[in-house]
Structures are given as C-alpha cells and as structure tokens.
C-alpha cells in the first residue's frame, strides 16, 4: 500500500505498507532501532528489532542522517505504546536522498530560531508542520474566494504586472527597464479592472501579486503581496460593494472553519467568524471615537497604525472583529475615488479586521470630466493616463470595487505576529533571497 493523503492508523495493522518521507529522528539502541518518518500528513514510527529485521536494514538505520529522504517497505503493526497506535516493521529501507550534516537549522528542535535564519533557509523551515499549515490554509482560502465570486457571476481576470504608470502614488513604485523604456511593477490592478468595466465584463476579480516599494519595515507591509481585487459595474451605490465583500469574507472564514480543522490544530489556534452585519462607521465618527480613547488626532488625519489599533479595541469591546470605516476625506483618497459633493468626503471605505486595515475600496469616478479634474487636483498629468482615460469617454457605467490583502486577512485570522509568516518567500526592503 502506498500512503496517500493520510497518516497510518490502527486500521492499517497487518497491511504491507510503503512509507516515503523525511527521517525526522533516528534512535539506535543496539538491540532495537527507531526511525520517525515525517511527511505532509504526519509522523510514522518505524521500529526495527535487530532480531526481526535484516542486517542491511540495521546498517542503513545506524548510518542514516537526520532529514534524509527515505522509502521504507514493511508491515504495519498495531502498537498501543506508539503515538497513533501503529508502527511499521521494516523489510527494506532505501535512502532516496541523503541529508548533509550539520543541518542549517533544526526542524523539531525546541530552541527558538531567529526569524532571519528561518527565512534564509525557508525550505527547511517549511518542513515544520506549523509553518506549512499556513500555506494549506491560504490555498483553501484562495479556492473559497474563487468559488464564492464565480457563484456571484464574477469573471476571474489576469491584468498586466508590467505597467507604464501606477495608481497608488509614485513613492512606492518599483521601476524596471522594459527594453529601452522605463516601466513599473503594478501596485494594483486598479486601472485595468476599471477599464474592463467599460467592456461588458461587468463583474471581475483577480487574485494576484501586487508590488510596493514600502519604505518602512513593519509586520504588515511587504514589497510583494497577494491582492484580491474586485470591480463591479452598474452599482447603485457603494453599498453594493460592501455587500459582496461582507458575504465573501463570511463565506471564506466559515468555509475555512469546516475545511482546515487539522491545520488549525497544528497551529494550535481556532478561528471565529466575525459577527455580521459589520458595523459601518463614518470616518468622522471613527476620529471621534479614537479621540475619545485619548489619542491626539485631527479631523482630516489618517487614522494611522495607532488609530486603527485603538478603534479595533473599541470595536472588540462591542463584539465586532470586522467593521467598515466609510467616507474618508476625498483628499486622502486616490484620484479614482468619487467625491461626495458638497462635503470634503468621498465614497470610499476601508474594511478593518481586529484593528488592522485589510481592504480599501469605494465607488469610482466614472464621469470623464470629473475624473480628469481629480487627476489635476492630485498633481497628475492626465496625458500619462490617456490609455485609461480613453475608456471613460465612450460609455463607462457607474462602478465600484475593492482591493483586499489576502495575507493581511490571514495574519489577523490566524493571529500571526508577522505577515511574513503567510508568505513562502517574503520580499521586503532587506530580503530578496531566497
Ligand atoms: P496601508 O495604509 O495599511 O499601508 P494602503 O491603504 O496603502 O495600506 P491599499 O492601497 O488600500 O493599501 O491596498 C489595498 C490592500 O492591500 C490593503 O488594505 C492591504 O490589505 C493590502 N496591502 C497594501 N499594501 C500592502 C503591503 N505593502 N503589504 C501587504 N499588504 C498590503
Ligand atoms: Mg488602503
């Protein structure tokens, strides 16, 4: 029997089995040797009493180095004293790939390894079940988002990541050489998903990389992250967008609760579905609330990390993990956001999760003249956005959308201290390798 998608159980007793995996632990006690093999699904103990196994098996076991990749053929036996209730008596052991020693870092050692050492040897770090579990959860989350939006009539799209202009402010653009011209890595699919609103693909989404040259080192910023973007046409108001995101985040977290039980157990954590409907807080009320909590903040200011945290605590007390902050000052929002006429505010929103922004969006300015006006107001040259503006001149429906940081959401949901734990090979100001 070849091990498939599970660990051995007592029900496998007396079966012939083939186990493939990494030699996590080897103990040679003279008369008997033990080998703990680890694979994606768990651990299996191979027990080799000298009297019952061949001399070849014994000599392979005594010379085996930790973390080598092995293939063991043998018979499963019920064993009460063994964790999992089953062990394997080996008939043969083949070393598929020997591991050099010493190891660059331990896999099971209890000692605290520095984060840098872990990320330098990420292939080794990811052998730890708790490091790996996050990525199994991330994969299911992606799957659940996909499923929800497709059911809602959204089309998954793939927009270019090499672009001629950014949308989220010049300071975080990565420039690159594109043949003989300068180009940039896309900060978001913003301009492209909006252009699609003029095509008839009236509901689109994309889950893909976004690049930002973030100047500061924080536990929630990296230079390359996965952005879950959506855009929908013919909306009546921003509420239509909030409704989709609210139902989507609910579906994803509920879906995860039922589909990644073992991974959550490995991480020694549980997740809870945020109470819905998510409260809607107007920006100016959010400022009031944060001021009331003793923070110095003026109307018009960005809430900032501390403001978001403080609001998170207030909302937690009221029993809410997710909540909207809407109608930010138009001045604080990008050119493509629609102004709320007669006020200094805009049809914009953030979705905050336990004191941290995870998504931003709003109703877009679809009226050509107003859009150009807003670009000028922001000091941008409309001519450098001509390819985008053209799409607004020949029939552009009212529309709105969002960008949601998948890793930010996972970080909060799984209570991880650093967003980097949710990224296989994180990129930041310092880290470009591996
Ligand atoms: P922040 O103010 O927290 O830096 P932002 O407002 O600049 O975020 P947006 O342009 O609104 O970010 O991007 C949409 C979403 O993408 C954010 O809500 C966040 O979840 C995610 N995001 C943005 N920048 C990063 C980053 N550097 N690393 C990880 N996720 C990010
Ligand atoms: Mg934002």
Short mmCIF file of C-alpha atoms and ligand atoms in Angstrom, two decimals:
data_model
loop_
_atom_site.label_atom_id
_atom_site.label_comp_id
_atom_site.label_asym_id
_atom_site.label_seq_id
_atom_site.Cartn_x
_atom_site.Cartn_y
_atom_site.Cartn_z
CA UNK A 1 0.00 0.00 0.00
CA UNK A 2 1.28 3.43 -0.88
CA UNK A 3 0.49 6.16 1.59
CA UNK A 4 -1.85 8.65 0.03
CA UNK A 5 -3.45 11.60 1.69
CA UNK A 6 -3.34 10.43 5.29
CA UNK A 7 -1.20 9.02 8.05
CA UNK A 8 -1.32 5.36 9.02
CA UNK A 9 -3.92 4.36 11.56
CA UNK A 10 -4.51 1.18 13.60
CA UNK A 11 -6.94 0.14 10.86
CA UNK A 12 -3.87 -0.46 8.66
CA UNK A 13 -2.49 -3.15 11.01
CA UNK A 14 -1.09 -6.24 9.22
CA UNK A 15 -1.09 -4.45 5.86
CA UNK A 16 2.00 -4.19 3.68
CA UNK A 17 2.91 -0.52 3.50
CA UNK A 18 5.32 1.79 1.74
CA UNK A 19 6.27 4.94 3.60
CA UNK A 20 8.13 7.80 1.95
CA UNK A 21 9.30 10.88 3.77
CA UNK A 22 11.99 12.60 5.81
CA UNK A 23 13.92 10.88 8.60
CA UNK A 24 12.98 13.19 11.44
CA UNK A 25 14.51 11.24 14.27
CA UNK A 26 16.71 8.16 14.48
CA UNK A 27 17.46 6.30 17.69
CA UNK A 28 19.78 3.34 17.68
CA UNK A 29 19.69 1.43 20.97
CA UNK A 30 21.76 -1.61 19.98
CA UNK A 31 19.13 -4.33 20.08
CA UNK A 32 16.49 -2.12 18.52
CA UNK A 33 16.36 0.99 16.30
CA UNK A 34 13.60 3.52 15.85
CA UNK A 35 13.05 5.85 12.94
CA UNK A 36 10.40 8.55 12.89
CA UNK A 37 9.39 9.43 9.34
CA UNK A 38 7.62 12.69 8.60
CA UNK A 39 5.62 13.53 5.52
CA UNK A 40 2.97 16.10 4.77
CA UNK A 41 0.34 14.27 6.77
CA UNK A 42 2.15 13.40 9.94
CA UNK A 43 4.63 11.06 11.60
CA UNK A 44 5.06 7.31 11.44
CA UNK A 45 7.28 5.24 13.66
CA UNK A 46 9.41 2.55 12.07
CA UNK A 47 10.52 0.02 14.68
CA UNK A 48 13.44 -2.29 13.86
CA UNK A 49 14.23 -5.00 16.44
CA UNK A 50 17.63 -6.44 15.47
CA UNK A 51 16.29 -9.98 15.69
CA UNK A 52 13.38 -9.35 13.31
CA UNK A 53 14.95 -7.30 10.51
CA UNK A 54 17.76 -7.88 8.01
CA UNK A 55 21.36 -6.76 8.67
CA UNK A 56 21.05 -4.37 5.66
CA UNK A 57 18.12 -2.60 7.28
CA UNK A 58 20.06 -2.30 10.55
CA UNK A 59 23.17 -0.92 8.86
CA UNK A 60 21.15 1.62 6.83
CA UNK A 61 19.43 2.76 10.00
CA UNK A 62 22.63 3.14 12.01
CA UNK A 63 24.27 5.29 9.33
CA UNK A 64 21.20 7.36 8.41
CA UNK A 65 21.44 11.14 8.88
CA UNK A 66 18.52 13.25 10.09
CA UNK A 67 16.29 14.77 7.37
CA UNK A 68 17.40 12.29 4.69
CA UNK A 69 14.61 11.24 2.36
CA UNK A 70 13.80 7.56 2.74
CA UNK A 71 11.47 4.92 1.42
CA UNK A 72 10.52 2.16 3.83
CA UNK A 73 8.71 -1.02 2.85
CA UNK A 74 7.30 -3.10 5.66
CA UNK A 75 4.32 -4.35 7.61
CA UNK A 76 2.12 -2.16 9.80
CA UNK A 77 1.55 -3.46 13.32
CA UNK A 78 -0.85 -2.27 15.95
CA UNK A 79 1.16 -0.78 18.82
CA UNK A 80 -0.58 0.82 21.80
CA UNK A 81 2.60 2.36 23.17
CA UNK A 82 3.21 4.30 19.94
CA UNK A 83 1.56 7.66 19.20
CA UNK A 84 -1.04 6.97 16.53
CA UNK A 85 -1.38 3.36 17.66
CA UNK A 86 0.58 1.84 14.79
CA UNK A 87 4.20 1.17 13.87
CA UNK A 88 5.96 -0.29 10.84
CA UNK A 89 8.36 -3.23 10.96
CA UNK A 90 10.69 -2.60 8.00
CA UNK A 91 11.58 -5.14 5.34
CA UNK A 92 13.72 -2.68 3.41
CA UNK A 93 14.93 0.89 3.76
CA UNK A 94 16.11 2.86 0.78
CA UNK A 95 17.79 6.25 1.11
CA UNK A 96 16.36 8.28 -1.78
CA UNK A 97 18.38 11.37 -0.88
CA UNK A 98 20.86 11.66 2.00
CA UNK A 99 20.89 14.89 4.06
CA UNK A 100 24.24 16.52 4.81
CA UNK A 101 25.04 17.39 8.40
CA UNK A 102 25.05 19.55 10.33
CA UNK A 103 21.65 20.86 9.27
CA UNK A 104 21.38 24.62 8.60
CA UNK A 105 18.63 24.72 11.22
CA UNK A 106 16.66 22.18 13.18
CA UNK A 107 13.17 21.09 12.21
CA UNK A 108 11.96 19.74 15.54
CA UNK A 109 14.42 21.37 17.96
CA UNK A 110 12.66 23.32 20.61
CA UNK A 111 15.24 26.13 20.55
CA UNK A 112 13.96 29.43 19.19
CA UNK A 113 15.50 30.09 15.84
CA UNK A 114 15.82 33.73 14.74
CA UNK A 115 13.35 34.79 12.07
CA UNK A 116 16.20 35.65 9.68
CA UNK A 117 17.72 32.19 9.99
CA UNK A 118 14.31 30.70 9.26
CA UNK A 119 13.73 32.83 6.17
CA UNK A 120 17.32 32.25 4.96
CA UNK A 121 16.61 28.50 4.99
CA UNK A 122 12.93 28.64 4.22
CA UNK A 123 12.90 25.18 2.54
CA UNK A 124 13.98 23.76 5.88
CA UNK A 125 11.70 26.00 7.95
CA UNK A 126 8.70 24.87 5.92
CA UNK A 127 9.34 21.29 6.95
CA UNK A 128 7.81 22.32 10.27
CA UNK A 129 4.14 21.39 10.17
CA UNK A 130 3.11 24.69 11.79
CA UNK A 131 4.99 26.75 9.19
CA UNK A 132 3.50 24.71 6.36
CA UNK A 133 -0.08 24.63 7.67
CA UNK A 134 -0.47 28.34 6.90
CA UNK A 135 0.01 27.66 3.19
CA UNK A 136 -2.51 24.86 3.10
CA UNK A 137 -4.98 27.27 4.71
CA UNK A 138 -4.01 30.00 2.22
CA UNK A 139 -4.65 27.65 -0.68
CA UNK A 140 -8.11 26.72 0.60
CA UNK A 141 -8.87 30.43 1.22
CA UNK A 142 -7.98 31.20 -2.39
CA UNK A 143 -10.22 28.38 -3.50
CA UNK A 144 -13.12 29.63 -1.38
CA UNK A 145 -12.82 33.19 -2.70
CA UNK A 146 -12.84 31.85 -6.21
CA UNK A 147 -15.88 29.71 -5.59
CA UNK A 148 -17.86 32.50 -3.93
CA UNK A 149 -17.20 35.07 -6.64
CA UNK A 150 -17.78 32.75 -9.55
CA UNK A 151 -21.14 31.86 -7.99
CA UNK A 152 -21.88 35.60 -7.82
CA UNK A 153 -21.24 35.96 -11.55
CA UNK A 154 -17.70 37.38 -11.36
CA UNK A 155 -15.16 36.58 -14.08
CA UNK A 156 -11.59 35.91 -12.96
CA UNK A 157 -9.17 38.09 -14.90
CA UNK A 158 -5.42 38.49 -15.17
CA UNK A 159 -4.14 42.02 -15.70
CA UNK A 160 -0.56 43.02 -16.59
CA UNK A 161 2.03 43.27 -13.86
CA UNK A 162 4.42 45.29 -16.04
CA UNK A 163 2.87 48.70 -16.45
CA UNK A 164 3.60 52.21 -17.67
CA UNK A 165 2.05 54.09 -14.75
CA UNK A 166 0.99 53.43 -11.19
CA UNK A 167 -2.27 54.24 -9.47
CA UNK A 168 -1.43 54.26 -5.78
CA UNK A 169 1.13 57.06 -5.52
CA UNK A 170 4.60 57.42 -7.01
CA UNK A 171 6.69 56.82 -3.92
CA UNK A 172 6.03 53.08 -3.74
CA UNK A 173 6.62 52.25 -7.42
CA UNK A 174 9.35 49.80 -8.41
CA UNK A 175 10.92 50.93 -11.63
CA UNK A 176 12.35 48.50 -14.11
CA UNK A 177 13.93 48.57 -17.53
CA UNK A 178 11.48 47.47 -20.21
CA UNK A 179 13.64 47.07 -23.32
CA UNK A 180 14.72 50.71 -23.85
CA UNK A 181 11.93 52.32 -21.82
CA UNK A 182 11.21 52.70 -18.13
CA UNK A 183 8.30 50.68 -16.76
CA UNK A 184 6.96 49.73 -13.34
CA UNK A 185 5.74 46.72 -11.43
CA UNK A 186 1.99 47.02 -10.86
CA UNK A 187 0.99 48.31 -7.41
CA UNK A 188 -2.53 47.05 -8.02
CA UNK A 189 -4.78 46.09 -10.95
CA UNK A 190 -6.75 49.30 -10.37
CA UNK A 191 -6.57 50.95 -13.77
CA UNK A 192 -7.10 47.72 -15.71
CA UNK A 193 -10.04 46.37 -13.74
CA UNK A 194 -11.71 49.78 -14.14
CA UNK A 195 -11.10 49.79 -17.89
CA UNK A 196 -12.78 46.37 -18.01
CA UNK A 197 -15.95 47.95 -16.60
CA UNK A 198 -16.42 49.63 -19.99
CA UNK A 199 -16.28 46.30 -21.85
CA UNK A 200 -19.32 44.38 -20.69
CA UNK A 201 -17.31 42.13 -18.37
CA UNK A 202 -19.33 43.81 -15.67
CA UNK A 203 -18.05 41.87 -12.65
CA UNK A 204 -14.38 40.89 -12.49
CA UNK A 205 -11.96 39.73 -9.85
CA UNK A 206 -8.27 38.94 -9.68
CA UNK A 207 -6.09 37.31 -7.06
CA UNK A 208 -2.51 38.10 -7.92
CA UNK A 209 0.73 39.77 -6.87
CA UNK A 210 0.96 43.50 -6.23
CA UNK A 211 4.28 45.26 -5.76
CA UNK A 212 5.04 48.19 -3.49
CA UNK A 213 8.35 49.71 -2.52
CA UNK A 214 7.28 50.15 1.10
CA UNK A 215 9.87 52.35 2.75
CA UNK A 216 9.27 51.21 6.33
CA UNK A 217 9.75 47.86 8.00
CA UNK A 218 6.52 46.79 9.64
CA UNK A 219 4.89 43.47 10.48
CA UNK A 220 2.09 44.15 7.97
CA UNK A 221 3.93 45.52 4.93
CA UNK A 222 5.98 43.61 2.38
CA UNK A 223 7.08 44.60 -1.12
CA UNK A 224 5.19 41.82 -2.85
CA UNK A 225 1.80 40.69 -1.61
CA UNK A 226 -1.28 38.93 -2.93
CA UNK A 227 -4.05 41.35 -3.68
CA UNK A 228 -7.61 40.14 -4.04
CA UNK A 229 -9.28 42.73 -6.23
CA UNK A 230 -12.80 43.05 -7.50
CA UNK A 231 -14.70 45.56 -9.57
CA UNK A 232 -18.41 45.67 -10.40
CA UNK A 233 -20.36 47.81 -12.86
CA UNK A 234 -23.88 49.24 -12.71
CA UNK A 235 -23.80 49.62 -8.93
CA UNK A 236 -26.45 51.83 -7.35
CA UNK A 237 -24.11 52.89 -4.57
CA UNK A 238 -21.04 51.83 -2.62
CA UNK A 239 -23.29 49.59 -0.52
CA UNK A 240 -23.41 47.05 -3.36
CA UNK A 241 -19.63 46.62 -3.00
CA UNK A 242 -19.74 46.34 0.81
CA UNK A 243 -22.39 43.67 0.48
CA UNK A 244 -20.25 41.46 -1.76
CA UNK A 245 -17.13 41.76 0.41
CA UNK A 246 -19.08 41.13 3.58
CA UNK A 247 -20.66 37.99 2.20
CA UNK A 248 -17.37 36.88 0.66
CA UNK A 249 -15.34 37.24 3.88
CA UNK A 250 -18.11 35.42 5.75
CA UNK A 251 -18.12 32.58 3.21
CA UNK A 252 -14.33 32.28 3.30
CA UNK A 253 -13.99 32.22 7.08
CA UNK A 254 -16.93 29.84 7.51
CA UNK A 255 -15.56 27.63 4.75
CA UNK A 256 -12.14 27.57 6.39
CA UNK A 257 -13.62 26.68 9.74
CA UNK A 258 -15.01 23.50 8.26
CA UNK A 259 -12.22 22.66 5.83
CA UNK A 260 -8.93 23.26 7.61
CA UNK A 261 -9.57 21.76 11.04
CA UNK A 262 -6.35 19.69 11.12
CA UNK A 263 -4.23 22.67 10.01
CA UNK A 264 -5.76 24.89 12.71
CA UNK A 265 -5.00 22.17 15.23
CA UNK A 266 -1.38 22.07 14.02
CA UNK A 267 -1.24 25.84 14.52
CA UNK A 268 -2.85 25.40 17.92
CA UNK A 269 -5.44 28.01 17.10
CA UNK A 270 -9.10 28.42 16.28
CA UNK A 271 -10.82 30.92 14.03
CA UNK A 272 -14.08 32.66 14.62
CA UNK A 273 -16.50 34.05 12.10
CA UNK A 274 -16.82 37.82 12.59
CA UNK A 275 -20.27 38.97 13.63
CA UNK A 276 -22.32 40.20 10.65
CA UNK A 277 -23.58 42.66 9.55
CA UNK A 278 -20.30 44.52 10.00
CA UNK A 279 -20.91 47.91 11.65
CA UNK A 280 -20.46 50.91 9.35
CA UNK A 281 -18.55 53.76 10.96
CA UNK A 282 -18.20 57.08 9.20
CA UNK A 283 -14.64 58.33 9.12
CA UNK A 284 -15.53 61.43 11.16
CA UNK A 285 -17.13 59.27 13.85
CA UNK A 286 -14.09 56.99 13.84
CA UNK A 287 -11.92 60.06 14.52
CA UNK A 288 -14.26 60.99 17.39
CA UNK A 289 -14.07 57.50 18.86
CA UNK A 290 -10.29 57.41 18.68
CA UNK A 291 -10.06 60.93 20.17
CA UNK A 292 -12.37 59.77 22.94
CA UNK A 293 -9.92 56.96 23.68
CA UNK A 294 -7.29 59.62 24.36
CA UNK A 295 -5.43 59.75 21.03
CA UNK A 296 -4.36 63.06 19.56
CA UNK A 297 -5.87 63.10 16.09
CA UNK A 298 -7.39 65.88 13.98
CA UNK A 299 -10.28 65.62 11.56
CA UNK A 300 -8.62 65.03 8.19
CA UNK A 301 -5.73 62.97 9.60
CA UNK A 302 -5.05 59.41 8.58
CA UNK A 303 -6.09 57.10 11.43
CA UNK A 304 -2.65 55.55 11.24
CA UNK A 305 -1.49 52.32 12.84
CA UNK A 306 -2.24 53.53 16.36
CA UNK A 307 -5.64 54.95 15.46
CA UNK A 308 -6.63 51.69 13.72
CA UNK A 309 -5.49 49.71 16.75
CA UNK A 310 -7.38 51.91 19.16
CA UNK A 311 -10.56 51.65 17.08
CA UNK A 312 -10.02 47.90 16.97
CA UNK A 313 -10.05 47.74 20.77
CA UNK A 314 -13.22 49.82 20.99
CA UNK A 315 -14.96 47.61 18.43
CA UNK A 316 -13.72 44.41 20.08
CA UNK A 317 -15.44 45.51 23.27
CA UNK A 318 -18.64 45.89 21.30
CA UNK A 319 -18.19 42.36 20.00
CA UNK A 320 -17.02 43.21 16.47
CA UNK A 321 -13.89 41.90 14.75
CA UNK A 322 -14.74 43.31 11.32
CA UNK A 323 -16.18 46.74 10.64
CA UNK A 324 -16.28 49.34 7.89
CA UNK A 325 -14.86 52.83 8.02
CA UNK A 326 -16.52 54.82 5.26
CA UNK A 327 -16.44 58.27 3.71
CA UNK A 328 -12.83 59.27 4.17
CA UNK A 329 -11.81 62.80 3.23
CA UNK A 330 -11.53 62.89 -0.55
CA UNK A 331 -8.13 64.50 -0.13
CA UNK A 332 -6.78 61.34 1.49
CA UNK A 333 -8.01 59.07 -1.29
CA UNK A 334 -6.65 58.38 -4.79
CA UNK A 335 -7.86 60.23 -7.89
CA UNK A 336 -10.19 57.42 -8.99
CA UNK A 337 -12.46 57.68 -5.92
CA UNK A 338 -15.77 59.56 -6.27
CA UNK A 339 -16.21 62.71 -4.21
CA UNK A 340 -19.27 63.20 -2.04
CA UNK A 341 -20.40 66.50 -3.50
CA UNK A 342 -20.89 69.39 -1.13
CA UNK A 343 -18.70 67.77 1.54
CA UNK A 344 -14.96 67.23 1.95
CA UNK A 345 -15.60 63.47 1.98
CA UNK A 346 -15.71 60.66 -0.59
CA UNK A 347 -17.48 57.40 -1.40
CA UNK A 348 -14.63 55.35 -0.03
CA UNK A 349 -14.26 52.62 2.55
CA UNK A 350 -11.80 50.52 4.46
CA UNK A 351 -12.57 47.15 5.96
CA UNK A 352 -10.72 46.73 9.24
CA UNK A 353 -10.18 43.37 10.94
CA UNK A 354 -9.23 43.44 14.62
CA UNK A 355 -7.60 46.84 14.44
CA UNK A 356 -5.90 46.48 11.06
CA UNK A 357 -6.94 47.58 7.60
CA UNK A 358 -7.34 44.60 5.28
CA UNK A 359 -9.22 46.17 2.39
CA UNK A 360 -9.84 49.53 0.72
CA UNK A 361 -12.28 50.44 -1.97
CA UNK A 362 -15.15 52.63 -2.98
CA UNK A 363 -17.31 53.95 -5.73
CA UNK A 364 -15.17 55.16 -8.64
CA UNK A 365 -15.45 58.42 -10.53
CA UNK A 366 -16.85 57.28 -13.88
CA UNK A 367 -17.58 60.76 -15.28
CA UNK A 368 -14.74 61.70 -17.64
CA UNK A 369 -14.57 65.42 -16.85
CA UNK A 370 -14.70 64.90 -13.12
CA UNK A 371 -12.02 62.21 -13.34
CA UNK A 372 -9.66 64.49 -15.27
CA UNK A 373 -10.37 67.25 -12.80
CA UNK A 374 -9.49 64.95 -9.90
CA UNK A 375 -6.23 63.89 -11.55
CA UNK A 376 -5.21 67.52 -11.95
CA UNK A 377 -6.13 68.23 -8.34
CA UNK A 378 -3.76 65.41 -7.31
CA UNK A 379 -0.95 66.87 -9.40
CA UNK A 380 -1.10 64.10 -12.00
CA UNK A 381 -0.77 64.64 -15.75
CA UNK A 382 -3.91 63.21 -17.41
CA UNK A 383 -1.94 62.63 -20.60
CA UNK A 384 0.18 59.96 -18.92
CA UNK A 385 -3.08 58.12 -18.14
CA UNK A 386 -4.50 58.50 -21.67
CA UNK A 387 -4.91 54.73 -22.24
CA UNK A 388 -7.05 54.62 -19.08
CA UNK A 389 -8.98 57.82 -19.62
CA UNK A 390 -10.00 56.77 -23.13
CA UNK A 391 -12.11 54.00 -21.62
CA UNK A 392 -14.17 56.69 -19.85
CA UNK A 393 -15.00 58.65 -22.98
CA UNK A 394 -17.07 56.11 -24.85
CA UNK A 395 -19.58 54.76 -22.35
CA UNK A 396 -18.43 53.84 -18.86
CA UNK A 397 -21.04 52.57 -16.39
CA UNK A 398 -21.01 53.65 -12.75
CA UNK A 399 -18.83 51.17 -10.88
CA UNK A 400 -17.01 50.38 -7.69
CA UNK A 401 -14.62 47.85 -6.27
CA UNK A 402 -12.02 46.86 -3.71
CA UNK A 403 -8.53 45.59 -3.06
CA UNK A 404 -8.06 43.18 -0.16
CA UNK A 405 -4.70 41.96 1.14
CA UNK A 406 -5.08 38.20 1.40
CA UNK A 407 -2.05 37.89 3.68
CA UNK A 408 -3.26 40.70 5.97
CA UNK A 409 -6.51 38.83 6.42
CA UNK A 410 -4.75 35.52 7.11
CA UNK A 411 -2.37 37.19 9.54
CA UNK A 412 -5.24 38.52 11.65
CA UNK A 413 -7.41 35.43 11.29
CA UNK A 414 -4.62 33.09 12.41
CA UNK A 415 -3.28 35.53 14.98
CA UNK A 416 0.23 35.56 13.49
CA UNK A 417 2.62 38.23 14.70
CA UNK A 418 4.09 38.96 11.26
CA UNK A 419 2.61 38.99 7.76
CA UNK A 420 5.78 37.23 6.56
CA UNK A 421 4.54 34.01 8.17
CA UNK A 422 1.86 33.91 5.47
CA UNK A 423 4.32 34.32 2.57
CA UNK A 424 6.51 31.47 1.34
CA UNK A 425 9.43 33.64 0.29
CA UNK A 426 8.81 37.16 1.65
CA UNK A 427 10.12 40.23 -0.12
CA UNK A 428 10.93 43.36 1.83
CA UNK A 429 13.41 46.22 1.90
CA UNK A 430 16.15 43.88 3.06
CA UNK A 431 15.15 40.50 1.73
CA UNK A 432 15.47 39.50 -1.93
CA UNK A 433 16.86 35.96 -1.41
CA UNK A 434 15.78 33.17 -1.32
P1 LIG B 1 -1.64 50.67 4.48
O1 LIG B 1 -2.16 52.06 4.74
O2 LIG B 1 -2.01 49.70 5.55
O3 LIG B 1 -0.21 50.64 4.11
P2 LIG B 1 -2.80 51.05 1.91
O4 LIG B 1 -4.02 51.84 2.24
O5 LIG B 1 -1.60 51.75 1.42
O6 LIG B 1 -2.40 50.13 3.18
P3 LIG B 1 -4.24 49.98 -0.31
O7 LIG B 1 -3.63 50.75 -1.42
O8 LIG B 1 -5.53 50.42 0.23
O9 LIG B 1 -3.16 49.89 0.87
O10 LIG B 1 -4.24 48.43 -0.74
C1 LIG B 1 -5.35 47.56 -0.54
C2 LIG B 1 -5.00 46.46 0.44
O11 LIG B 1 -3.81 45.78 0.06
C3 LIG B 1 -4.72 46.95 1.86
O12 LIG B 1 -5.88 47.13 2.59
C4 LIG B 1 -3.87 45.82 2.41
O13 LIG B 1 -4.70 44.75 2.83
C5 LIG B 1 -3.10 45.35 1.20
N1 LIG B 1 -1.74 45.93 1.20
C6 LIG B 1 -1.39 47.15 0.78
N2 LIG B 1 -0.07 47.34 0.88
C7 LIG B 1 0.43 46.19 1.37
C8 LIG B 1 1.75 45.76 1.68
N3 LIG B 1 2.81 46.52 1.49
N4 LIG B 1 1.93 44.51 2.16
C9 LIG B 1 0.86 43.70 2.33
N5 LIG B 1 -0.40 44.05 2.06
C10 LIG B 1 -0.63 45.28 1.58
MG1 LIG B 2 -5.99 51.43 1.94
#
